[in-house]
Tab-separated table of C-alpha atoms in Angstrom:
chain	number	residue	atom	x	y	z
A	11	UNK	CA	87.050	57.636	116.955
A	12	UNK	CA	90.368	55.558	116.684
A	13	UNK	CA	93.392	56.490	118.441
A	14	UNK	CA	95.978	58.540	116.512
A	15	UNK	CA	98.519	55.716	116.490
A	16	UNK	CA	95.841	53.231	115.085
A	17	UNK	CA	94.995	55.662	112.345
A	18	UNK	CA	98.624	56.078	111.573
A	19	UNK	CA	99.097	52.282	111.418
A	20	UNK	CA	96.257	51.982	108.920
A	21	UNK	CA	97.600	54.780	106.815
A	22	UNK	CA	100.971	53.321	106.489
A	23	UNK	CA	99.502	50.012	105.351
A	24	UNK	CA	97.253	51.624	102.748
A	25	UNK	CA	99.879	53.868	101.458
A	26	UNK	CA	102.447	50.996	101.164
A	27	UNK	CA	99.882	49.101	98.993
A	28	UNK	CA	99.454	52.187	96.727
A	29	UNK	CA	103.193	52.445	96.436
A	30	UNK	CA	103.624	48.830	95.564
A	31	UNK	CA	100.892	48.776	92.949
A	32	UNK	CA	102.511	51.785	91.279
A	33	UNK	CA	105.852	49.936	91.072
A	34	UNK	CA	103.802	47.457	88.944
A	35	UNK	CA	102.445	50.217	86.686
A	36	UNK	CA	99.090	49.942	88.211
A	37	UNK	CA	97.727	53.561	88.232
A	38	UNK	CA	94.263	52.426	89.160
A	39	UNK	CA	91.473	54.974	90.274
A	40	UNK	CA	91.254	53.224	93.599
A	41	UNK	CA	94.673	54.441	94.500
A	42	UNK	CA	93.474	58.035	94.276
A	43	UNK	CA	90.599	57.255	96.558
A	44	UNK	CA	92.944	55.900	99.190
A	45	UNK	CA	95.149	59.132	99.014
A	46	UNK	CA	91.965	61.079	99.354
A	47	UNK	CA	91.197	59.502	102.622
A	48	UNK	CA	94.821	60.239	103.674
A	49	UNK	CA	94.376	63.870	102.835
A	50	UNK	CA	91.126	63.960	104.925
A	51	UNK	CA	92.884	62.608	107.954
A	52	UNK	CA	95.660	65.133	107.757
A	53	UNK	CA	93.082	67.988	108.121
A	54	UNK	CA	92.937	67.015	111.785
A	55	UNK	CA	95.712	68.457	113.945
A	56	UNK	CA	96.009	65.221	116.052
A	57	UNK	CA	96.624	63.205	112.939
A	58	UNK	CA	99.225	65.585	111.712
A	59	UNK	CA	101.063	65.616	115.005
A	60	UNK	CA	101.243	61.808	115.352
A	61	UNK	CA	102.305	61.240	111.634
A	62	UNK	CA	105.235	58.817	111.415
A	63	UNK	CA	108.154	58.971	109.098
A	64	UNK	CA	106.908	55.738	107.253
A	65	UNK	CA	103.800	57.661	106.009
A	66	UNK	CA	106.071	60.208	104.290
A	67	UNK	CA	108.407	57.643	103.053
A	68	UNK	CA	105.430	56.034	101.224
A	69	UNK	CA	104.094	59.403	99.931
A	70	UNK	CA	107.529	60.129	98.500
A	71	UNK	CA	107.615	56.864	96.650
A	72	UNK	CA	104.150	57.538	95.243
A	73	UNK	CA	105.199	60.984	94.144
A	74	UNK	CA	108.438	59.833	92.649
A	75	UNK	CA	106.742	57.063	90.659
A	76	UNK	CA	104.229	59.604	89.336
A	77	UNK	CA	107.123	61.794	88.288
A	78	UNK	CA	108.549	58.752	86.283
A	79	UNK	CA	105.343	58.236	84.582
A	80	UNK	CA	104.888	61.873	83.582
A	81	UNK	CA	108.387	62.035	82.355
A	82	UNK	CA	107.912	58.948	80.301
A	83	UNK	CA	104.833	60.357	78.679
A	84	UNK	CA	106.881	63.479	77.994
A	85	UNK	CA	109.447	61.296	76.161
A	86	UNK	CA	107.238	59.058	74.061
A	87	UNK	CA	103.726	60.424	74.314
A	88	UNK	CA	102.018	57.003	74.475
A	89	UNK	CA	101.051	56.392	78.067
A	90	UNK	CA	97.355	55.934	78.377
A	91	UNK	CA	97.466	56.138	82.182
A	92	UNK	CA	98.633	59.768	82.226
A	93	UNK	CA	95.385	61.411	83.218
A	94	UNK	CA	94.936	58.982	86.260
A	95	UNK	CA	98.583	59.520	87.108
A	96	UNK	CA	98.107	63.261	87.178
A	97	UNK	CA	95.099	62.944	89.358
A	98	UNK	CA	97.167	60.758	91.675
A	99	UNK	CA	99.953	63.306	91.728
A	100	UNK	CA	97.525	66.116	92.644
A	101	UNK	CA	96.087	64.127	95.537
A	102	UNK	CA	99.545	63.359	96.685
A	103	UNK	CA	100.374	67.079	96.767
A	104	UNK	CA	97.083	67.708	98.643
A	105	UNK	CA	98.250	65.160	101.326
A	106	UNK	CA	101.581	66.853	101.685
A	107	UNK	CA	100.028	70.326	101.755
A	108	UNK	CA	97.736	69.375	104.545
A	109	UNK	CA	100.495	67.606	106.609
A	110	UNK	CA	102.430	70.825	106.672
A	111	UNK	CA	99.813	73.077	108.277
A	112	UNK	CA	101.147	74.311	111.653
A	113	UNK	CA	103.527	71.323	111.941
A	114	UNK	CA	107.115	72.076	111.801
A	115	UNK	CA	108.056	68.544	112.410
A	116	UNK	CA	106.342	67.294	109.407
A	117	UNK	CA	107.852	70.174	107.253
A	118	UNK	CA	111.295	69.158	108.396
A	119	UNK	CA	110.743	65.377	107.739
A	120	UNK	CA	109.367	66.165	104.244
A	121	UNK	CA	112.433	68.415	103.546
A	122	UNK	CA	114.944	65.991	104.749
A	123	UNK	CA	113.314	63.062	102.786
A	124	UNK	CA	113.669	64.999	99.516
A	125	UNK	CA	110.083	66.195	98.655
A	126	UNK	CA	111.208	69.583	97.603
A	127	UNK	CA	113.428	68.176	94.922
A	128	UNK	CA	110.782	65.822	93.389
A	129	UNK	CA	108.101	68.574	93.581
A	130	UNK	CA	110.075	71.095	91.726
A	131	UNK	CA	110.920	68.728	89.055
A	132	UNK	CA	107.371	67.830	88.452
A	133	UNK	CA	106.455	71.618	88.466
A	134	UNK	CA	109.144	72.232	85.694
A	135	UNK	CA	107.860	69.247	83.728
A	136	UNK	CA	104.089	69.833	83.800
A	137	UNK	CA	104.113	72.939	81.709
A	138	UNK	CA	106.148	71.128	78.934
A	139	UNK	CA	103.401	68.633	78.356
A	140	UNK	CA	101.324	71.462	76.833
A	141	UNK	CA	98.437	70.025	78.819
A	142	UNK	CA	97.773	72.985	81.073
A	143	UNK	CA	94.263	73.254	79.581
A	144	UNK	CA	93.283	69.772	81.025
A	145	UNK	CA	91.820	69.801	84.528
A	146	UNK	CA	94.039	67.023	85.904
A	147	UNK	CA	97.314	68.558	84.788
A	148	UNK	CA	96.366	72.162	85.889
A	149	UNK	CA	95.123	70.758	89.268
A	150	UNK	CA	98.329	69.020	89.939
A	151	UNK	CA	100.352	72.009	88.983
A	152	UNK	CA	98.290	74.243	91.469
A	153	UNK	CA	98.393	71.822	94.208
A	154	UNK	CA	102.248	71.386	93.867
A	155	UNK	CA	102.760	75.118	94.138
A	156	UNK	CA	100.390	75.248	97.159
A	157	UNK	CA	102.463	72.404	98.905
A	158	UNK	CA	105.634	74.404	98.585
A	159	UNK	CA	103.901	77.463	100.105
A	160	UNK	CA	102.730	75.615	103.069
A	161	UNK	CA	106.038	73.826	103.449
A	162	UNK	CA	107.800	77.178	103.656
A	163	UNK	CA	105.529	78.918	106.068
A	164	UNK	CA	107.392	79.650	109.412
A	165	UNK	CA	110.356	77.340	108.531
A	166	UNK	CA	113.450	79.019	107.409
A	167	UNK	CA	115.306	75.686	106.549
A	168	UNK	CA	112.479	74.771	104.180
A	169	UNK	CA	112.372	78.381	102.663
A	170	UNK	CA	116.146	78.121	101.917
A	171	UNK	CA	115.818	74.653	100.451
A	172	UNK	CA	112.826	75.703	98.250
A	173	UNK	CA	114.700	78.852	97.063
A	174	UNK	CA	117.870	76.572	96.167
A	175	UNK	CA	115.704	74.364	94.005
A	176	UNK	CA	113.422	76.925	92.448
A	177	UNK	CA	115.542	80.111	91.862
A	178	UNK	CA	115.372	81.702	89.354
A	179	UNK	CA	114.110	79.166	86.664
A	180	UNK	CA	111.128	77.712	88.336
A	181	UNK	CA	109.949	81.057	89.785
A	182	UNK	CA	110.313	82.647	86.229
A	183	UNK	CA	108.209	79.710	84.807
A	184	UNK	CA	105.480	80.110	87.670
A	185	UNK	CA	105.266	83.866	87.110
A	186	UNK	CA	104.893	83.469	83.341
A	187	UNK	CA	102.087	80.803	83.477
A	188	UNK	CA	98.852	81.355	81.701
A	189	UNK	CA	96.797	80.265	84.757
A	190	UNK	CA	96.150	83.161	87.122
A	191	UNK	CA	95.729	81.069	90.139
A	192	UNK	CA	98.981	79.244	89.568
A	193	UNK	CA	100.670	82.786	89.232
A	194	UNK	CA	99.078	83.777	92.402
A	195	UNK	CA	100.392	80.789	94.252
A	196	UNK	CA	103.807	81.035	92.701
A	197	UNK	CA	103.941	84.789	93.926
A	198	UNK	CA	102.843	83.577	97.415
A	199	UNK	CA	105.693	81.080	97.538
A	200	UNK	CA	108.259	83.661	96.349
A	201	UNK	CA	107.140	86.265	98.942
A	202	UNK	CA	107.311	83.632	101.672
A	203	UNK	CA	110.833	82.572	100.709
A	204	UNK	CA	112.266	86.113	100.166
A	205	UNK	CA	114.554	87.968	102.658
A	206	UNK	CA	117.236	90.639	102.419
A	207	UNK	CA	119.943	88.077	101.538
A	208	UNK	CA	117.980	86.570	98.819
A	209	UNK	CA	117.015	89.937	97.179
A	210	UNK	CA	120.748	90.472	97.167
A	211	UNK	CA	121.323	87.268	95.201
A	212	UNK	CA	118.819	88.479	92.624
A	213	UNK	CA	121.389	91.173	91.824
A	214	UNK	CA	124.184	88.877	91.066
A	215	UNK	CA	122.865	85.500	89.841
A	216	UNK	CA	121.779	85.306	86.268
A	217	UNK	CA	118.016	85.546	85.909
A	218	UNK	CA	117.519	87.301	89.192
A	219	UNK	CA	117.043	90.664	87.679
A	220	UNK	CA	114.611	89.282	85.150
A	221	UNK	CA	112.576	87.708	87.850
A	222	UNK	CA	112.452	91.192	89.391
A	223	UNK	CA	111.300	92.832	86.190
A	224	UNK	CA	108.647	90.093	85.676
A	225	UNK	CA	107.194	90.903	88.994
A	226	UNK	CA	106.706	94.589	87.993
A	227	UNK	CA	105.077	93.319	84.710
A	228	UNK	CA	102.792	91.140	86.706
A	229	UNK	CA	101.810	94.262	89.040
A	230	UNK	CA	100.865	96.074	85.872
A	231	UNK	CA	99.008	93.046	84.340
A	232	UNK	CA	97.251	92.036	87.671
A	233	UNK	CA	97.094	94.945	89.987
A	234	UNK	CA	94.719	93.139	92.252
A	235	UNK	CA	97.377	90.348	92.966
A	236	UNK	CA	98.475	91.363	96.530
A	237	UNK	CA	101.386	88.897	96.697
A	238	UNK	CA	103.161	90.586	93.750
A	239	UNK	CA	102.593	94.077	95.157
A	240	UNK	CA	103.854	92.975	98.595
A	241	UNK	CA	106.997	91.423	96.933
A	242	UNK	CA	107.918	94.834	95.295
A	243	UNK	CA	107.021	97.026	98.281
A	244	UNK	CA	108.264	95.017	101.234
A	245	UNK	CA	111.352	93.564	99.643
A	246	UNK	CA	112.432	95.074	96.262
A	247	UNK	CA	112.234	98.683	97.293
A	248	UNK	CA	114.528	98.088	100.219
A	249	UNK	CA	117.288	97.388	97.704
A	250	UNK	CA	118.123	100.662	95.886
A	251	UNK	CA	120.650	98.839	93.552
A	252	UNK	CA	117.997	96.297	92.402
A	253	UNK	CA	115.462	99.013	91.736
A	254	UNK	CA	117.954	101.082	89.667
A	255	UNK	CA	118.803	98.095	87.578
A	256	UNK	CA	115.141	97.081	87.151
A	257	UNK	CA	114.250	100.631	86.096
A	258	UNK	CA	116.884	100.541	83.288
A	259	UNK	CA	115.209	97.304	81.918
A	260	UNK	CA	111.514	98.449	82.263
A	261	UNK	CA	109.595	100.186	79.270
A	262	UNK	CA	107.784	103.388	80.255
A	263	UNK	CA	104.500	101.764	81.181
A	264	UNK	CA	106.282	99.426	83.505
A	265	UNK	CA	108.245	102.387	84.933
A	266	UNK	CA	104.992	104.194	85.723
A	267	UNK	CA	103.731	100.972	87.445
A	268	UNK	CA	106.954	100.905	89.565
A	269	UNK	CA	106.711	104.635	90.476
A	270	UNK	CA	103.025	104.283	91.561
A	271	UNK	CA	103.988	101.350	93.869
A	272	UNK	CA	106.652	103.655	95.447
A	273	UNK	CA	104.190	106.449	95.841
A	274	UNK	CA	101.686	104.103	97.541
A	275	UNK	CA	104.507	102.747	99.931
A	276	UNK	CA	105.422	106.366	100.796
A	277	UNK	CA	101.847	107.232	101.378
A	278	UNK	CA	101.354	104.282	103.782
A	279	UNK	CA	104.514	105.186	105.778
A	280	UNK	CA	103.335	108.880	106.029
A	281	UNK	CA	100.100	107.959	107.571
A	282	UNK	CA	101.565	106.060	110.563
A	283	UNK	CA	104.678	106.281	112.690
A	284	UNK	CA	106.520	103.582	110.791
A	285	UNK	CA	109.592	104.903	108.709
A	286	UNK	CA	109.441	104.238	104.974
A	287	UNK	CA	111.382	101.185	103.626
A	288	UNK	CA	112.544	103.159	100.667
A	289	UNK	CA	116.381	103.635	101.246
A	290	UNK	CA	118.073	107.125	100.847
A	291	UNK	CA	120.006	105.987	97.868
A	292	UNK	CA	116.787	105.234	95.917
A	293	UNK	CA	115.409	108.772	96.795
A	294	UNK	CA	118.684	110.213	95.193
A	295	UNK	CA	118.095	108.096	92.280
A	296	UNK	CA	114.613	109.250	91.616
A	297	UNK	CA	115.509	112.802	92.307
A	298	UNK	CA	118.165	112.585	89.720
A	299	UNK	CA	115.538	111.035	87.252
A	300	UNK	CA	113.251	114.063	87.734
A	301	UNK	CA	116.059	116.384	87.254
A	302	UNK	CA	117.225	114.704	83.970
A	303	UNK	CA	113.863	114.418	82.315
A	304	UNK	CA	111.467	116.983	83.893
A	305	UNK	CA	111.192	119.280	80.848
A	306	UNK	CA	109.578	116.492	78.926
A	307	UNK	CA	106.372	117.329	80.731
A	308	UNK	CA	106.086	120.527	78.583
A	309	UNK	CA	105.222	118.499	75.616
A	310	UNK	CA	101.923	118.026	77.188
A	311	UNK	CA	100.868	121.677	76.243
A	312	UNK	CA	100.664	120.367	72.526
A	313	UNK	CA	99.856	116.733	73.114
A	314	UNK	CA	96.146	116.732	73.156
A	315	UNK	CA	95.984	112.826	73.654
A	316	UNK	CA	97.817	113.186	76.991
A	317	UNK	CA	99.502	109.823	76.073
A	318	UNK	CA	102.955	110.995	76.389
A	319	UNK	CA	104.434	108.235	78.746
A	320	UNK	CA	107.781	109.986	79.376
A	321	UNK	CA	105.674	112.932	80.687
A	322	UNK	CA	103.773	110.641	82.836
A	323	UNK	CA	106.807	109.340	84.316
A	324	UNK	CA	107.976	112.948	85.240
A	325	UNK	CA	104.544	113.545	86.901
A	326	UNK	CA	104.907	110.336	89.010
A	327	UNK	CA	108.364	111.182	90.052
A	328	UNK	CA	107.130	114.688	91.227
A	329	UNK	CA	104.422	112.885	93.351
A	330	UNK	CA	107.105	110.880	94.902
A	331	UNK	CA	109.347	113.777	95.617
A	332	UNK	CA	106.247	115.740	97.312
A	333	UNK	CA	105.529	112.665	99.396
A	334	UNK	CA	109.142	112.379	100.432
A	335	UNK	CA	109.677	116.019	101.487
A	336	UNK	CA	106.287	116.137	103.307
A	337	UNK	CA	107.853	115.889	106.860
A	338	UNK	CA	109.499	112.578	106.402
A	339	UNK	CA	112.559	113.265	108.148
A	340	UNK	CA	114.425	110.525	106.404
A	341	UNK	CA	114.236	112.160	103.052
A	342	UNK	CA	114.741	115.807	104.133
A	343	UNK	CA	118.438	115.649	102.884
A	344	UNK	CA	116.584	116.394	99.459
A	345	UNK	CA	116.524	120.140	100.629
A	346	UNK	CA	120.155	120.165	99.895
A	347	UNK	CA	120.235	117.633	97.069
A	348	UNK	CA	122.149	118.710	93.958
A	349	UNK	CA	119.991	121.354	91.983
A	350	UNK	CA	116.623	119.948	92.840
A	351	UNK	CA	115.241	123.358	94.053
A	352	UNK	CA	116.631	125.327	91.157
A	353	UNK	CA	115.340	122.728	88.701
A	354	UNK	CA	111.898	122.879	90.218
A	355	UNK	CA	111.717	126.695	90.168
A	356	UNK	CA	112.825	126.973	86.678
A	357	UNK	CA	110.342	124.253	85.502
A	358	UNK	CA	107.616	126.183	87.311
A	359	UNK	CA	108.606	129.295	85.240
A	360	UNK	CA	108.480	127.409	81.989
A	361	UNK	CA	105.172	125.849	82.856
A	362	UNK	CA	103.820	129.319	83.865
A	363	UNK	CA	105.044	130.967	80.523
A	364	UNK	CA	103.752	128.046	78.476
A	365	UNK	CA	100.331	128.528	79.933
A	366	UNK	CA	100.328	132.193	78.914
A	367	UNK	CA	101.828	131.829	75.375
A	368	UNK	CA	98.725	129.892	74.147
A	369	UNK	CA	95.662	128.047	75.429
A	370	UNK	CA	96.727	124.576	76.762
A	371	UNK	CA	96.600	122.415	79.740
A	372	UNK	CA	99.071	124.690	81.712
A	373	UNK	CA	96.815	127.770	81.023
A	374	UNK	CA	94.815	128.743	84.160
A	375	UNK	CA	91.000	128.399	83.787
A	376	UNK	CA	88.474	130.252	85.678
A	377	UNK	CA	85.611	128.883	83.803
A	378	UNK	CA	84.884	125.551	85.378
A	379	UNK	CA	82.459	124.523	82.654
A	380	UNK	CA	85.445	124.517	80.328
A	381	UNK	CA	88.119	122.990	82.479
A	382	UNK	CA	90.055	119.936	81.489
A	383	UNK	CA	88.795	116.669	82.780
A	384	UNK	CA	90.562	115.396	85.799
A	385	UNK	CA	91.813	112.261	83.919
A	386	UNK	CA	94.364	114.540	82.105
A	387	UNK	CA	97.688	113.716	83.659
A	388	UNK	CA	98.887	117.271	83.866
A	389	UNK	CA	96.009	118.527	85.949
A	390	UNK	CA	97.512	119.645	89.225
A	391	UNK	CA	101.114	119.544	87.903
A	392	UNK	CA	101.790	123.219	88.632
A	393	UNK	CA	100.267	122.973	92.088
A	394	UNK	CA	102.621	120.120	92.899
A	395	UNK	CA	105.594	122.094	91.781
A	396	UNK	CA	104.702	124.784	94.080
A	397	UNK	CA	104.144	122.262	96.822
A	398	UNK	CA	107.633	120.793	96.369
A	399	UNK	CA	109.171	124.320	96.393
A	400	UNK	CA	107.378	124.954	99.794
A	401	UNK	CA	108.633	121.594	101.195
A	402	UNK	CA	112.107	122.288	100.056
A	403	UNK	CA	112.112	125.701	101.697
A	404	UNK	CA	110.684	124.635	105.079
A	405	UNK	CA	113.218	125.847	107.862
A	406	UNK	CA	115.928	126.132	105.242
A	407	UNK	CA	117.224	129.680	104.894
A	408	UNK	CA	119.659	128.629	102.055
A	409	UNK	CA	116.737	127.532	99.893
A	410	UNK	CA	114.572	130.411	100.906
A	411	UNK	CA	117.404	132.650	99.593
A	412	UNK	CA	117.722	130.726	96.437
A	413	UNK	CA	114.011	131.177	95.522
A	414	UNK	CA	114.398	134.919	95.990
A	415	UNK	CA	117.555	134.788	93.763
A	416	UNK	CA	115.761	132.877	91.132
A	417	UNK	CA	112.797	135.350	91.142
A	418	UNK	CA	110.608	132.578	92.532
A	419	UNK	CA	108.535	134.798	95.120
A	420	UNK	CA	106.833	136.676	92.503
A	421	UNK	CA	106.266	133.628	90.358
A	422	UNK	CA	104.590	131.826	93.301
A	423	UNK	CA	102.466	134.866	94.149
A	424	UNK	CA	101.276	134.995	90.476
A	425	UNK	CA	99.744	131.501	90.924
A	426	UNK	CA	97.585	132.365	94.034
A	427	UNK	CA	94.389	132.694	91.893
A	428	UNK	CA	91.819	129.910	91.509
A	429	UNK	CA	92.739	127.655	88.542
A	430	UNK	CA	90.468	124.749	87.463
A	431	UNK	CA	93.350	122.860	86.095
A	432	UNK	CA	95.163	123.061	89.418
A	433	UNK	CA	92.871	122.334	92.327
A	434	UNK	CA	94.043	123.845	95.638
A	435	UNK	CA	96.915	125.681	93.883
A	436	UNK	CA	96.114	128.943	95.829
A	437	UNK	CA	96.408	126.923	99.185
A	438	UNK	CA	99.705	125.394	98.122
A	439	UNK	CA	100.976	128.797	96.988
A	440	UNK	CA	100.196	130.444	100.362
A	441	UNK	CA	101.923	127.375	102.053
A	442	UNK	CA	105.031	127.917	99.876
A	443	UNK	CA	104.994	131.746	100.452
A	444	UNK	CA	104.770	131.110	104.143
A	445	UNK	CA	107.865	128.701	104.136
A	446	UNK	CA	109.741	131.001	101.815
A	447	UNK	CA	109.025	134.245	104.089
A	448	UNK	CA	109.442	132.540	107.528
A	449	UNK	CA	112.230	134.192	109.564
A	450	UNK	CA	113.781	135.511	106.352
A	451	UNK	CA	113.896	139.303	106.562
A	452	UNK	CA	115.183	139.880	102.932
A	453	UNK	CA	112.416	137.831	101.599
A	454	UNK	CA	109.730	139.668	103.713
A	455	UNK	CA	111.196	142.990	102.453
A	456	UNK	CA	110.630	141.770	98.745
A	457	UNK	CA	106.907	141.243	99.702
A	458	UNK	CA	106.545	144.426	101.575
A	459	UNK	CA	107.967	146.462	98.614
A	460	UNK	CA	105.441	145.218	96.236
A	461	UNK	CA	102.604	147.545	95.375
A	462	UNK	CA	98.980	146.621	95.670
A	463	UNK	CA	97.247	147.001	92.398
A	464	UNK	CA	93.873	145.551	93.253
A	465	UNK	CA	92.810	141.968	91.982
A	466	UNK	CA	94.897	140.551	89.189
A	467	UNK	CA	91.973	138.731	87.595
A	468	UNK	CA	88.384	138.945	88.850
A	469	UNK	CA	87.094	136.556	86.169
A	470	UNK	CA	87.025	133.539	88.593
A	471	UNK	CA	85.211	135.453	91.145
A	472	UNK	CA	82.699	136.950	88.721
A	473	UNK	CA	81.915	133.315	87.495
A	474	UNK	CA	80.972	132.489	91.068
A	475	UNK	CA	78.798	135.622	91.375
A	476	UNK	CA	81.034	137.801	93.287
A	477	UNK	CA	83.043	140.987	92.725
A	478	UNK	CA	85.788	142.977	94.669
A	479	UNK	CA	85.446	146.559	95.823
A	480	UNK	CA	88.051	148.773	97.384
A	481	UNK	CA	86.854	150.853	100.293
A	482	UNK	CA	88.958	152.826	102.817
A	483	UNK	CA	92.133	150.964	101.805
A	484	UNK	CA	90.582	147.597	102.056
A	485	UNK	CA	89.417	145.002	99.497
A	486	UNK	CA	85.875	143.849	100.094
A	487	UNK	CA	84.064	140.845	98.527
A	488	UNK	CA	80.445	141.569	97.489
A	489	UNK	CA	77.835	139.634	95.606
A	490	UNK	CA	77.026	140.716	92.100
A	491	UNK	CA	74.534	139.687	89.327
A	492	UNK	CA	75.979	137.109	86.980
A	493	UNK	CA	76.524	138.185	83.467
A	494	UNK	CA	74.294	136.300	80.962
């Protein structure tokens, strides 16, 4: 194997010949072959480490000449050499991409020579050719984005320079591209460049908020695209003001997607010891949204299609509040937030009454063969309301008293039976009663003053082949023959 310095000398000579031939307008296929050999050489760490400035100067000349050719075609649409030029452009990007791998020196060299400017101009120009369906144009587009991604990795100066050249217009174009791979690569570059300061710029620079909205739409359209999800959960959710402004611009389906991402982030934080990235201000905003719109969920009682998007938003907001108040100390301020507890107890009352007025999704069902399918969005809603009440009353005497004053104790006790439309509701009700009564004598006296009148509704037990018998002041469970 030749020594690295010998290989570099040979590469410089070959690249200079390519650059000179391109100046004469000779976009011959042999030039692409020479570049392919350079690309292969840069796969070797020793070759990357020994690369000299002259190599990158020649590559920049080739890339710049390719840009001129593409731009000329865009102007007059009569250059027969375009396809070969696009192949050469793609190979040039591959060379640059490989040269960046784990080599900060090469990253800095290319940044200082102006590669970022030429690359972004090509990426802005290629979609305008309306040739994205051709293999050569699409390959050049993808490779150019990958080059920017490799250039940014681990190099803050390169990240800042790429951001300066691409935010927001180029990123907007990348995320709106028809090719899913190009969108994925563009999302990767955006994630790599982002930090708290740049998220702040998205708030104030025109097009920044639109970029944030486009990421949410991308998460909805391509939920399997991890880069887009990571951008939202690891960057956007840390900035409450950005989320609030995004929320106002999103349609209902997009709001549901955003809320589901917040729920997922809270769930991950709850599993480990790491504190959630969601700021307190965002928690306040979401709690206010729930209070303002919560009664919309009652429309599901008459909406057999279960497609009421505003009601779905309320359900997702409730999920978030349940997660936030489940022993995440950062969010326990919600116990004293505005009228959240009062709103929740009053909504539980209305849901309870709505279920008794007519047969609907809020009506408790003890016949499991007739229960609503789990896919109905309101399944479990009542149980989650009770869960939130229990969370808000945990070690909080003021809230315990408020539940009593709102006649919430009897309401929760009335929900202690099995309900097929609310799995585990009796467990959540017991949990809530425990938290409402704990070290609260007045609330305990309310419970002690209640008269025992047997089992409120035996139908669920009978469905399972059991009955209740009172003997010596105690209630006993016994098997019975099922009715036919």
